[in-house]
Each structure stands twice: as C-alpha cells, then as structure tokens.
Tab-separated table of C-alpha atoms in Angstrom:
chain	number	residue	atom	x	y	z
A	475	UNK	CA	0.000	0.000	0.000
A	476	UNK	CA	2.692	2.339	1.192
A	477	UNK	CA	4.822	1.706	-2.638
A	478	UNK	CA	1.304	2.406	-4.247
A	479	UNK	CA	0.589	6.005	-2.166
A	480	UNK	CA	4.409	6.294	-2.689
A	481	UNK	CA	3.888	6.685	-6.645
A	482	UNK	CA	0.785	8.778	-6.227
A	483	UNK	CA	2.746	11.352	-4.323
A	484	UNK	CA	5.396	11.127	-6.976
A	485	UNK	CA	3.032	11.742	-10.155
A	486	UNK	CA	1.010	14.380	-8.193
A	487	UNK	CA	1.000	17.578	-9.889
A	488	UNK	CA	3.132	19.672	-6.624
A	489	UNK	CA	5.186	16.992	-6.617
A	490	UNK	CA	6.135	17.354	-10.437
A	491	UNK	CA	6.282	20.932	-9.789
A	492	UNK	CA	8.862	20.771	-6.797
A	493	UNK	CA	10.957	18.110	-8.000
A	494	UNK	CA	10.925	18.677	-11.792
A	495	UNK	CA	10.459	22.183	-12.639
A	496	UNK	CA	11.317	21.829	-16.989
A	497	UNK	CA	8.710	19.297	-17.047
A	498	UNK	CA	6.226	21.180	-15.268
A	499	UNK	CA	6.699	24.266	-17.651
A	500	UNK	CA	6.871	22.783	-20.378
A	501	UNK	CA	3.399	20.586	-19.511
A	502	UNK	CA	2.422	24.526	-18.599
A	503	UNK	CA	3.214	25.622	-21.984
A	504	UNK	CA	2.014	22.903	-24.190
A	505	UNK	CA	-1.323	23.221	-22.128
A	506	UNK	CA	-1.627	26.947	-22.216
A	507	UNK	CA	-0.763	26.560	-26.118
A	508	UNK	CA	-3.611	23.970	-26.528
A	509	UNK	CA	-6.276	25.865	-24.632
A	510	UNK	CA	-5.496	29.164	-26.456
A	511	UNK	CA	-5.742	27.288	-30.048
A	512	UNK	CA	-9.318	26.140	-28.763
A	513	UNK	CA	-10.282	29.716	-27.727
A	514	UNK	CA	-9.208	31.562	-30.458
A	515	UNK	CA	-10.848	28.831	-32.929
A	516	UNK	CA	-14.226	28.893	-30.939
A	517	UNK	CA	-14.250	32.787	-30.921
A	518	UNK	CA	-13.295	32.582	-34.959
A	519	UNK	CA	-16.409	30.502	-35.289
A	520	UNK	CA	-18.653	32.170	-33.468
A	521	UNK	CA	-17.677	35.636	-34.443
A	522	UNK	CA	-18.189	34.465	-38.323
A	523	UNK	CA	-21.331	33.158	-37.407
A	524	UNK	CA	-23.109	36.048	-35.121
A	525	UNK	CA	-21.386	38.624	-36.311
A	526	UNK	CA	-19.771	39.068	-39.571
A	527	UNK	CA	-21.130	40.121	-42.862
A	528	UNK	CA	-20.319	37.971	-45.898
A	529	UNK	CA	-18.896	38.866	-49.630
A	530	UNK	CA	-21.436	41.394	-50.816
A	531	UNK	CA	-23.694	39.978	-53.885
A	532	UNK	CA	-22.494	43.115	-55.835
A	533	UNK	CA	-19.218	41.680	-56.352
A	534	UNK	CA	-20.390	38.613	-58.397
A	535	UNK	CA	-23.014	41.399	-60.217
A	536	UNK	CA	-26.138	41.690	-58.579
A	537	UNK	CA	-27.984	44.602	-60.412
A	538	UNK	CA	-25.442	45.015	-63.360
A	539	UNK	CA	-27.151	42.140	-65.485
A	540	UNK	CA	-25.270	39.380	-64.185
A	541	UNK	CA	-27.366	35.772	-63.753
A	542	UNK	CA	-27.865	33.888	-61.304
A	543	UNK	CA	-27.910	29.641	-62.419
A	544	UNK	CA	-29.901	27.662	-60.063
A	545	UNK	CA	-30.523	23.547	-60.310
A	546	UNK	CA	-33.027	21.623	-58.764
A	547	UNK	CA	-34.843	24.929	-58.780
A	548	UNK	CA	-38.669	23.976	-58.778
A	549	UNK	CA	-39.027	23.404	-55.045
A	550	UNK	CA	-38.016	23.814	-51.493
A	551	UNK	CA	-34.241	25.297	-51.404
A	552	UNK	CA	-33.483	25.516	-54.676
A	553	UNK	CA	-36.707	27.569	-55.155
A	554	UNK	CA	-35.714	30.028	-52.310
A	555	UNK	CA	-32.061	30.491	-53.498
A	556	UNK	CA	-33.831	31.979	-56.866
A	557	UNK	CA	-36.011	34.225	-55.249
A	558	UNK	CA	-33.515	35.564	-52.881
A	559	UNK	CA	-31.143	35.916	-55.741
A	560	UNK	CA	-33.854	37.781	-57.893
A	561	UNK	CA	-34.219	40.001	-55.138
A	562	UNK	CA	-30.990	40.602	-54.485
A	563	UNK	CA	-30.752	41.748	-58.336
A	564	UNK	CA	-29.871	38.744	-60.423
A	565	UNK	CA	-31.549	37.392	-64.240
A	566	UNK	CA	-32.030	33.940	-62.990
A	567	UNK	CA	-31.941	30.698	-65.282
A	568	UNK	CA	-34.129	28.294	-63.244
A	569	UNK	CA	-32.741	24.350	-64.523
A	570	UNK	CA	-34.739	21.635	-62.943
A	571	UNK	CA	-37.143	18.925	-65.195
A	572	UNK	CA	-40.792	20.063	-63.981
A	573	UNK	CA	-41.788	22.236	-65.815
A	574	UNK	CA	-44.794	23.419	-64.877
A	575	UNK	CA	-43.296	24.365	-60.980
A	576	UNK	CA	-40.580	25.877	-63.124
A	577	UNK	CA	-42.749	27.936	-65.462
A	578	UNK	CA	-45.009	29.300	-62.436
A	579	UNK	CA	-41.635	30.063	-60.425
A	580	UNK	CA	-40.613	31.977	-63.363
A	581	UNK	CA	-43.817	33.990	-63.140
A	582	UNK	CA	-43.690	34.938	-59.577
A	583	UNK	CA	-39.769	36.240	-60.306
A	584	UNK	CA	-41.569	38.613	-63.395
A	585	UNK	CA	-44.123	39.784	-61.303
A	586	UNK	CA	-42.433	40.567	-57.958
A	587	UNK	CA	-38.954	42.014	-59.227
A	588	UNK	CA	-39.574	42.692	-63.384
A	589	UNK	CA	-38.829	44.609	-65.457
A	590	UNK	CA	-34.875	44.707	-63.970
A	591	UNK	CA	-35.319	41.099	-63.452
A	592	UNK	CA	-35.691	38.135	-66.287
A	593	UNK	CA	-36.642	34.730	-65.594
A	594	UNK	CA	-35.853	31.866	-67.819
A	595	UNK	CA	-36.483	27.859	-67.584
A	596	UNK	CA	-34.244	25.171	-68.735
A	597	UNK	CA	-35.455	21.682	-68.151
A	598	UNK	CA	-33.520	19.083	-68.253
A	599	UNK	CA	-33.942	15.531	-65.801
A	600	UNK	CA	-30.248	15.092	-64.277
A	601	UNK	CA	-30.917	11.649	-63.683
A	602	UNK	CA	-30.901	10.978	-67.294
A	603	UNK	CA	-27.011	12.316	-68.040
A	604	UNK	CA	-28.382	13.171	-71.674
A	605	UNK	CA	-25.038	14.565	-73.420
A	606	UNK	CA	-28.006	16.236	-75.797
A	607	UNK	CA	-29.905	17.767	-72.870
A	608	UNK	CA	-26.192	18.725	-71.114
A	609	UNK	CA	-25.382	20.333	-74.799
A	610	UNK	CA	-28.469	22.603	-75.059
A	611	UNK	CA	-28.093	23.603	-71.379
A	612	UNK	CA	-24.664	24.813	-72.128
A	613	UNK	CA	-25.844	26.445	-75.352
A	614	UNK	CA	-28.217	28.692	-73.028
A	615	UNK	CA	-25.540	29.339	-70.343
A	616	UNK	CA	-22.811	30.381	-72.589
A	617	UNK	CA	-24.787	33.151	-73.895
A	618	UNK	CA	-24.996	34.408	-70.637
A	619	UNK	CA	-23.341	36.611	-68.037
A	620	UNK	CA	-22.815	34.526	-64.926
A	621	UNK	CA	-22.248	35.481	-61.640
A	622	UNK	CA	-23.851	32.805	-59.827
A	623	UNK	CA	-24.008	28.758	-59.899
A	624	UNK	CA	-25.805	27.329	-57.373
A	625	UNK	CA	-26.010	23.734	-57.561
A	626	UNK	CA	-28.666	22.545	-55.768
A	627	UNK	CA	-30.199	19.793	-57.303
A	628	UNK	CA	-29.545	16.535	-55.362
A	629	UNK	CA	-31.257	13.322	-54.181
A	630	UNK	CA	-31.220	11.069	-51.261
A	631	UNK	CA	-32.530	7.147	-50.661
A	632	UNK	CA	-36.441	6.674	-50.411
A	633	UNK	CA	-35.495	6.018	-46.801
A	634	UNK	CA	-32.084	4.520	-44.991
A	635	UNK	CA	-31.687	1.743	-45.771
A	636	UNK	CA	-28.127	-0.916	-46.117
A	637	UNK	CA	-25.911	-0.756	-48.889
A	638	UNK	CA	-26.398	-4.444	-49.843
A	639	UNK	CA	-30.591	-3.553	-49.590
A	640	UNK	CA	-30.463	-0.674	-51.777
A	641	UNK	CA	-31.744	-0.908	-55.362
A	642	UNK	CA	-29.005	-0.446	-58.238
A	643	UNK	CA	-31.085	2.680	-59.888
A	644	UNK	CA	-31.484	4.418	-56.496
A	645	UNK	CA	-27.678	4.120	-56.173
A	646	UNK	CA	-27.102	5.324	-60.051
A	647	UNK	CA	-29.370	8.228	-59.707
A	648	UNK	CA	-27.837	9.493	-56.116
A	649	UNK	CA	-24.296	9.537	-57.908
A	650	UNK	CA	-25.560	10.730	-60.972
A	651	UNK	CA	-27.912	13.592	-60.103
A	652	UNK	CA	-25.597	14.559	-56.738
A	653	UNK	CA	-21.856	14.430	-58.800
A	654	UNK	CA	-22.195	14.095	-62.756
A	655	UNK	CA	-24.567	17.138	-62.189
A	656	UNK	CA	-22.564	18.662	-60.213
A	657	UNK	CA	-19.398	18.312	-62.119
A	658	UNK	CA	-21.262	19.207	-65.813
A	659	UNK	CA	-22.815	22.398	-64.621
A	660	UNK	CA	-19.531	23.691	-63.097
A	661	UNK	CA	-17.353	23.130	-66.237
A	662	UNK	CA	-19.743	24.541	-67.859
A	663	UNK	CA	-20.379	28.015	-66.161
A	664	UNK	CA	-16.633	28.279	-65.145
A	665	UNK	CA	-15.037	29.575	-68.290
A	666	UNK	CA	-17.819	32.131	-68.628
A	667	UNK	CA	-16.540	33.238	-65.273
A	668	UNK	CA	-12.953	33.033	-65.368
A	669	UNK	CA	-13.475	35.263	-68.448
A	670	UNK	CA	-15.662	37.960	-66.314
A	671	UNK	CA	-13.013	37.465	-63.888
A	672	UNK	CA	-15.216	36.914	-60.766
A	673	UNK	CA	-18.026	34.432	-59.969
A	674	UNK	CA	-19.416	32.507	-57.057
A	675	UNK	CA	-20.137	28.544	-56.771
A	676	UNK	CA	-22.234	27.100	-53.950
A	677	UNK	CA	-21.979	23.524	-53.588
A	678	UNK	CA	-24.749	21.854	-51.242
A	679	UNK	CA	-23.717	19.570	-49.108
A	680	UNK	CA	-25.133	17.765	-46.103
A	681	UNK	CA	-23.535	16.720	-42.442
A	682	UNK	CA	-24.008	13.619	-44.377
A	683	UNK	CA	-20.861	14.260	-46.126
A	684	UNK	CA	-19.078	15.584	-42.989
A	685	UNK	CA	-19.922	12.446	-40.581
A	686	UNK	CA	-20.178	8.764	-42.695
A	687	UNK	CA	-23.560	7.680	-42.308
A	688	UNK	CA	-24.581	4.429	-41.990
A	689	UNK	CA	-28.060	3.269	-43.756
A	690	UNK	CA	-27.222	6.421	-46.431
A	691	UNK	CA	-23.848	4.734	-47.761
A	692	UNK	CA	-23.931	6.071	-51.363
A	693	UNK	CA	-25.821	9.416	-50.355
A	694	UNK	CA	-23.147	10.200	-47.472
A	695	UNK	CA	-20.342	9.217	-50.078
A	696	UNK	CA	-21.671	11.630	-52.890
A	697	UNK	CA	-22.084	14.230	-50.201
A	698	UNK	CA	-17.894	13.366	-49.159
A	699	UNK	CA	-17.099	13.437	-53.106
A	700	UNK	CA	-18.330	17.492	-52.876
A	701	UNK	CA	-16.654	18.265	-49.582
A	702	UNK	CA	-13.510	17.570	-51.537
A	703	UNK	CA	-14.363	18.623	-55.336
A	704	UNK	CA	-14.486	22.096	-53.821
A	705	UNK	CA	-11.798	21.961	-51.750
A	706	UNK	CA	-9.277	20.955	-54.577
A	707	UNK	CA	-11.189	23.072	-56.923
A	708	UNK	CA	-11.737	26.551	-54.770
A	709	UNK	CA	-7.568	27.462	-54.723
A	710	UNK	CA	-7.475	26.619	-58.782
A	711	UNK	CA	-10.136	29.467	-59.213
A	712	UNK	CA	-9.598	31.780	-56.568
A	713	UNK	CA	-7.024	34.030	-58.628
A	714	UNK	CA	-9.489	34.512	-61.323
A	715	UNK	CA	-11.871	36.009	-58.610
A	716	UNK	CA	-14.278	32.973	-58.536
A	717	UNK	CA	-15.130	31.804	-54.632
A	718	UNK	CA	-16.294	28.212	-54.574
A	719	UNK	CA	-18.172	26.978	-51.222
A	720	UNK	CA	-19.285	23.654	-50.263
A	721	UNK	CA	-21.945	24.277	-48.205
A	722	UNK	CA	-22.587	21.791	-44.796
A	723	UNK	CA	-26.002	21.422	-44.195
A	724	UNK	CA	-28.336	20.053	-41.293
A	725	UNK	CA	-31.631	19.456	-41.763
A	726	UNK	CA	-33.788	21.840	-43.537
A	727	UNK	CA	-37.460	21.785	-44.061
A	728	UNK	CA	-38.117	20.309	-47.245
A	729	UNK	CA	-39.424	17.304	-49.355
A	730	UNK	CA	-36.131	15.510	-49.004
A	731	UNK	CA	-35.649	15.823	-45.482
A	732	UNK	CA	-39.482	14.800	-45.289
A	733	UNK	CA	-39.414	17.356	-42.425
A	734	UNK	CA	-42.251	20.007	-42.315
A	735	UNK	CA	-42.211	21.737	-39.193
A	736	UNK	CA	-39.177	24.145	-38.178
A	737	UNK	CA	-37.476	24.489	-34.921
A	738	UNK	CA	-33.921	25.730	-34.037
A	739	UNK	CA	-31.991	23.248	-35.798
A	740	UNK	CA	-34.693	22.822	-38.622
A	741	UNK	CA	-34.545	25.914	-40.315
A	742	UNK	CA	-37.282	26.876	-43.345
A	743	UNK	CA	-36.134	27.032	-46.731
A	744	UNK	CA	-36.118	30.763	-46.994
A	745	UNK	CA	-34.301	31.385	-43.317
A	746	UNK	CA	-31.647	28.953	-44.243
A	747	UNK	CA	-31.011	30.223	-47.591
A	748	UNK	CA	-31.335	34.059	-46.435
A	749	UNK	CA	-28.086	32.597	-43.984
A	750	UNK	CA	-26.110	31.712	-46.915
A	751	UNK	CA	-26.106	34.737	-48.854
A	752	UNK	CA	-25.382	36.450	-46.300
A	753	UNK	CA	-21.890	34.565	-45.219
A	754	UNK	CA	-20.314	34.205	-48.264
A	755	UNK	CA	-16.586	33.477	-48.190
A	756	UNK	CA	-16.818	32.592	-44.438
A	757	UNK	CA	-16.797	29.737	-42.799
A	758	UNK	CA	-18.514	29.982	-40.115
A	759	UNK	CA	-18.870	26.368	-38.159
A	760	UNK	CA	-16.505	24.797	-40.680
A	761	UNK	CA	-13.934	27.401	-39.644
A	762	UNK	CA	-12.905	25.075	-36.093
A	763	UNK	CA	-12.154	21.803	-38.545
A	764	UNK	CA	-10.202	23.186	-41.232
A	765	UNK	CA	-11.802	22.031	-43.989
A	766	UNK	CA	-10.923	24.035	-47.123
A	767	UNK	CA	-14.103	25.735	-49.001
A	768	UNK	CA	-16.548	24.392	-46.161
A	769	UNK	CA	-18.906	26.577	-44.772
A	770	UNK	CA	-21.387	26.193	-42.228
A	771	UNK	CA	-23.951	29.283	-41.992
A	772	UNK	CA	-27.103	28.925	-40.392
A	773	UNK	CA	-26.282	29.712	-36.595
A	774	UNK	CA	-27.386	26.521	-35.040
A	775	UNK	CA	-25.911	24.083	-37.740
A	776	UNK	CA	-22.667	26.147	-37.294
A	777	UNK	CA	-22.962	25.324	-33.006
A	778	UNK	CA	-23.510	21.899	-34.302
A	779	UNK	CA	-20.170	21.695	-36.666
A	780	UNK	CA	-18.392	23.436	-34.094
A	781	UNK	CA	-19.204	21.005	-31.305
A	782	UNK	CA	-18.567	17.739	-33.517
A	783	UNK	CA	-15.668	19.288	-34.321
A	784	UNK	CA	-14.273	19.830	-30.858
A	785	UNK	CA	-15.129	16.239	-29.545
A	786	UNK	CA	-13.645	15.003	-32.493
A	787	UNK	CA	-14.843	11.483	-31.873
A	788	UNK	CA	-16.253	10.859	-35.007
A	789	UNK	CA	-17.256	7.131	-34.565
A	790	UNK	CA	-19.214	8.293	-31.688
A	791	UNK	CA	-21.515	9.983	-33.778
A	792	UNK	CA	-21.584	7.306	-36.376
A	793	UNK	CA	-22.956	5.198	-33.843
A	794	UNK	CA	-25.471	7.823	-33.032
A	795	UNK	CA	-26.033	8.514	-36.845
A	796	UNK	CA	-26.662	4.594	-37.204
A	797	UNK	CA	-29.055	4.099	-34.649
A	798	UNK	CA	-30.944	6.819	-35.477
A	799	UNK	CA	-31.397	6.018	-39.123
A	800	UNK	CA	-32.208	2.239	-38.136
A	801	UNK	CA	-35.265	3.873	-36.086
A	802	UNK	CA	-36.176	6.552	-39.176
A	803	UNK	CA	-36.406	3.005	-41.430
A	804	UNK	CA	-38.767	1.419	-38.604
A	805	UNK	CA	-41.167	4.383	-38.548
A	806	UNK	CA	-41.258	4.509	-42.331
A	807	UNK	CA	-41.977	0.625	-42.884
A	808	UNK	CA	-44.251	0.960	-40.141
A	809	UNK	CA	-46.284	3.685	-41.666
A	810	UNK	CA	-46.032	2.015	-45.406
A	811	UNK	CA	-47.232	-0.976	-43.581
A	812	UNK	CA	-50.615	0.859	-42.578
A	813	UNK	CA	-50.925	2.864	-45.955
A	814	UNK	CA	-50.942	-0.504	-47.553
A	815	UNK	CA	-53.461	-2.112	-45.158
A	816	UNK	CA	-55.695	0.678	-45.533
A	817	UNK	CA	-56.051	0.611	-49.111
C-alpha cells in the first residue's frame, strides 16, 4: 500500500512541480498553447457566425445584369435560393425537369422584381445524363453573363436503408444527379466566369458528407465526393476572382428531409437560404475543422459543426447517426405498412 501512495505522491501535480520544474513548464506551456488554439478557434467561429457580414452579392453582379444559375430549382431550397437571388438583383436561369413548378416560379420572379429582373427555364432531368440535354443547357448558359451557380439539385434514398438492400437505380441516380450534375454544370459556367473574372459557386452539401452515415452509404459518399471537389477546386479558381463553397447542411425543411415543421436546428427554406447569402466566403462552423471551401452558416448548424468538431470522436456519432437512421427506417416501414393495409 505504502509503494502504491508512494507513486501517487510522486506523479502528483506539486510533486512534479517541486521536484521537476522543466517538465512542469513545459506541460504549462504545451497546455496553455492547446487551450489558447481552442479559444481563439471557438471565438473565430462564433464571431463568423453572429457577427460578420459575408462577400457582398455586388461583387459577383447583382444589379449590373449578371445571372444567377440555379438547379433543382422547382421546389423547397433551390426555389428560395432563386427568389432571394432575384431580389438581391440577379436574371435567374431556373434548370430543374418540372416544368410546370418551373414555369409558375418563373412567373412569380416577373411579377415581384420585373422589369430589372428576367426569368428563364431550362429543363432538363439530371438523372438521365443526356449529353443532348447537357449540350443545349450549355448552349443557353454560354450566352450568358454569370455570376452565380448554385447547384442545388440533389437526391437522397427513399429512406435509410443498407448498402447491400439498396436498389441499383437508387444508387445510379444518387451519384448521378448529386456528382455528374454537379461536375457538368460547373465546367460549364466556369469559363464564362474566369473570363468575367469573378463568380461565385455554392456547392450543397449535407452533415451527411461531414460524418459517414450508416443506412445512407452512397448518399453520405456523394455528399464526401463534394466536400472535396471544392476543396481541390476553390484554390485553382480563386485568382481569377471565382469563390467556390461547399456548403454543410443540417436538416432543412423540405421534401427531401421529409421534415415540415421548423425548430432551431430545422430551419425553413427561406431562413436557411437568407443565412447563406449572407456569409459568403466565411466559414462559419466549418472554420474550427479546417476544412478548405466548407462553410457552415445557419447559426445553429454552425454550433452543431463546431461542437462535432471539438469532440472530435467521429465514430461516436456514427454510432449515433446509425441508430438513429435504423429507427427513421422502422417508422417509415411501419407507416407504409398501414398505408398498404388501408387501401
């Protein structure tokens, strides 16, 4: 007992101090080091986040007859980013494959903010990867000034579900739509812009992406493959004036989240898209981890990147990540279950 309270006394922390004082500075100094590092991060995030303005629209040529291209544009997100960028003073090409949604969209952008503000429609079904449809699309863009590319458009599984269980055309149309649409769009619009010298790219992406999630295997991958596209791609364009953002995103209200009521970390359409516009070319939650052309803007997804990112236990929240998704699938077999017994 006595050898045991023996090395106690000899690793307590006076002890250290008394008998080796280099040690005990130096543990000091490495110490003070690492909490300073975590305070200056945390007040980097949070003052991006609560209090800093983003890149002004103007510079990318909001009210000077720039346009604004925006995919998967008919609906929830997609739709808000083109009314917030017609507001804000952009033409806006609206590219999804429903027509109809797309036509009435375009209607609502005359009426509100015309005559300084045109609205055009470009359909074209992602899904298919028709070099034809990609061709004509790139026909209309290249006869156009653009400031903007949003890409949007994106899908997600039916409902979590394992790799092994998922059907081959859900998996071809997740990698399709969410990186060969992706990828086509931006080659397309980025010469126009290198040539204007300026432009912005916003890349949505999904915590998905950030933390691997079980049950969403080919979604969470295609939602990686973005996290890095801009990364490697942001520093190639950046001396041409062009700011590329991947953009890390929570839950938002909307037909693929199949959430419809909002809350603090469930923003609506409109708030959450009003958030990015207004911190471009920050970082915001992102800003903690270090990862190159992330952002994180809405306030309580950027607490939320901030936190995972000072645990740092990632397999922790793939745990949490897995269990939840393997009760989502329950709930939603469960409720197909009595759909199907009531008809």
């Amino acid at each position: 007992m006595s050898s045991i309270n023996d090395l106690w006394h000899s690793l307590s922390p006076r002890t250290i101090a008394v008998d080796c004082p280099w040690t005990s500075a130096l543990l000091l100094i490495l110490g003070s080091v690492s909490l300073g590092q975590f305070l200056l991060k945390a007040l980097y995030v949070f003052t991006q986040t609560f209090l800093l303005s983003g890149t002004s629209l103007k510079k990318f040529g909001a009210k000077k007859g720039a346009w604004a291209v925006v995919t998967g544009a008919s609906d929830g997100i997609g739709r808000e980013y083109a009314l917030q960028l017609a507001k804000a003073g952009f033409n806006i090409l609206l590219v999804a494959r429903n027509q109809q949604m797309l036509a009435t969209l375009a209607e609502e952008i005359s009426t509100k903010y015309g005559p300084s503000v045109t609205a055009r429609v470009q359909l074209i079904d992602f899904a298919q990867n028709s070099e034809a449809a990609f061709q004509s699309l790139a026909t209309v863009i290249e006869s156009l000034d653009v400031g903007v590319l949003v890409n949007n458009v994106g899908k997600s599984h039916e409902m979590p579900v394992d790799f092994i269980d998922t059907p081959p055309a859900e998996i071809a149309d997740i990698l399709t739509i969410n990186i060969t649409g992706t990828l086509r769009l931006t080659s397309i619009v980025l010469p126009i812009m290198k040539k204007r010298r300026g432009g912005l790219i916003l890349n949505m992406g999904s915590f998905a992406g950030a933390v691997p999630s079980p049950m969403l295997a080919t979604y969470s991958a295609s939602k990686a493959f973005l996290t890095t596209f801009t990364a490697a791609l942001a520093p190639e364009v950046a001396p041409y004036g062009i700011t590329v953002q991947h953009l890390n995103t929570f839950f938002v209200v909307s037909k693929m989240s199949k959430l419809r009521k909002p809350s603090p970390l469930v923003p609506m359409p409109s708030t959450y898209v009003k958030s990015v516009l207004s911190k471009v070319g920050l970082s915001c939650g992102a800003a903690f981890t270090g990862r190159p052309g992330t952002a994180t803007p809405f306030w309580s997804h950027a607490v939320a990147d901030w936190l995972i990112g000072s645990v740092g236990w990632v397999s922790l929240f793939v745990g949490y990540t897995h269990r939840m998704h393997k009760d989502i699938r329950r709930r939603a077999l469960a409720k197909k279950a009595r759909e199907a017994k009531k008809a």
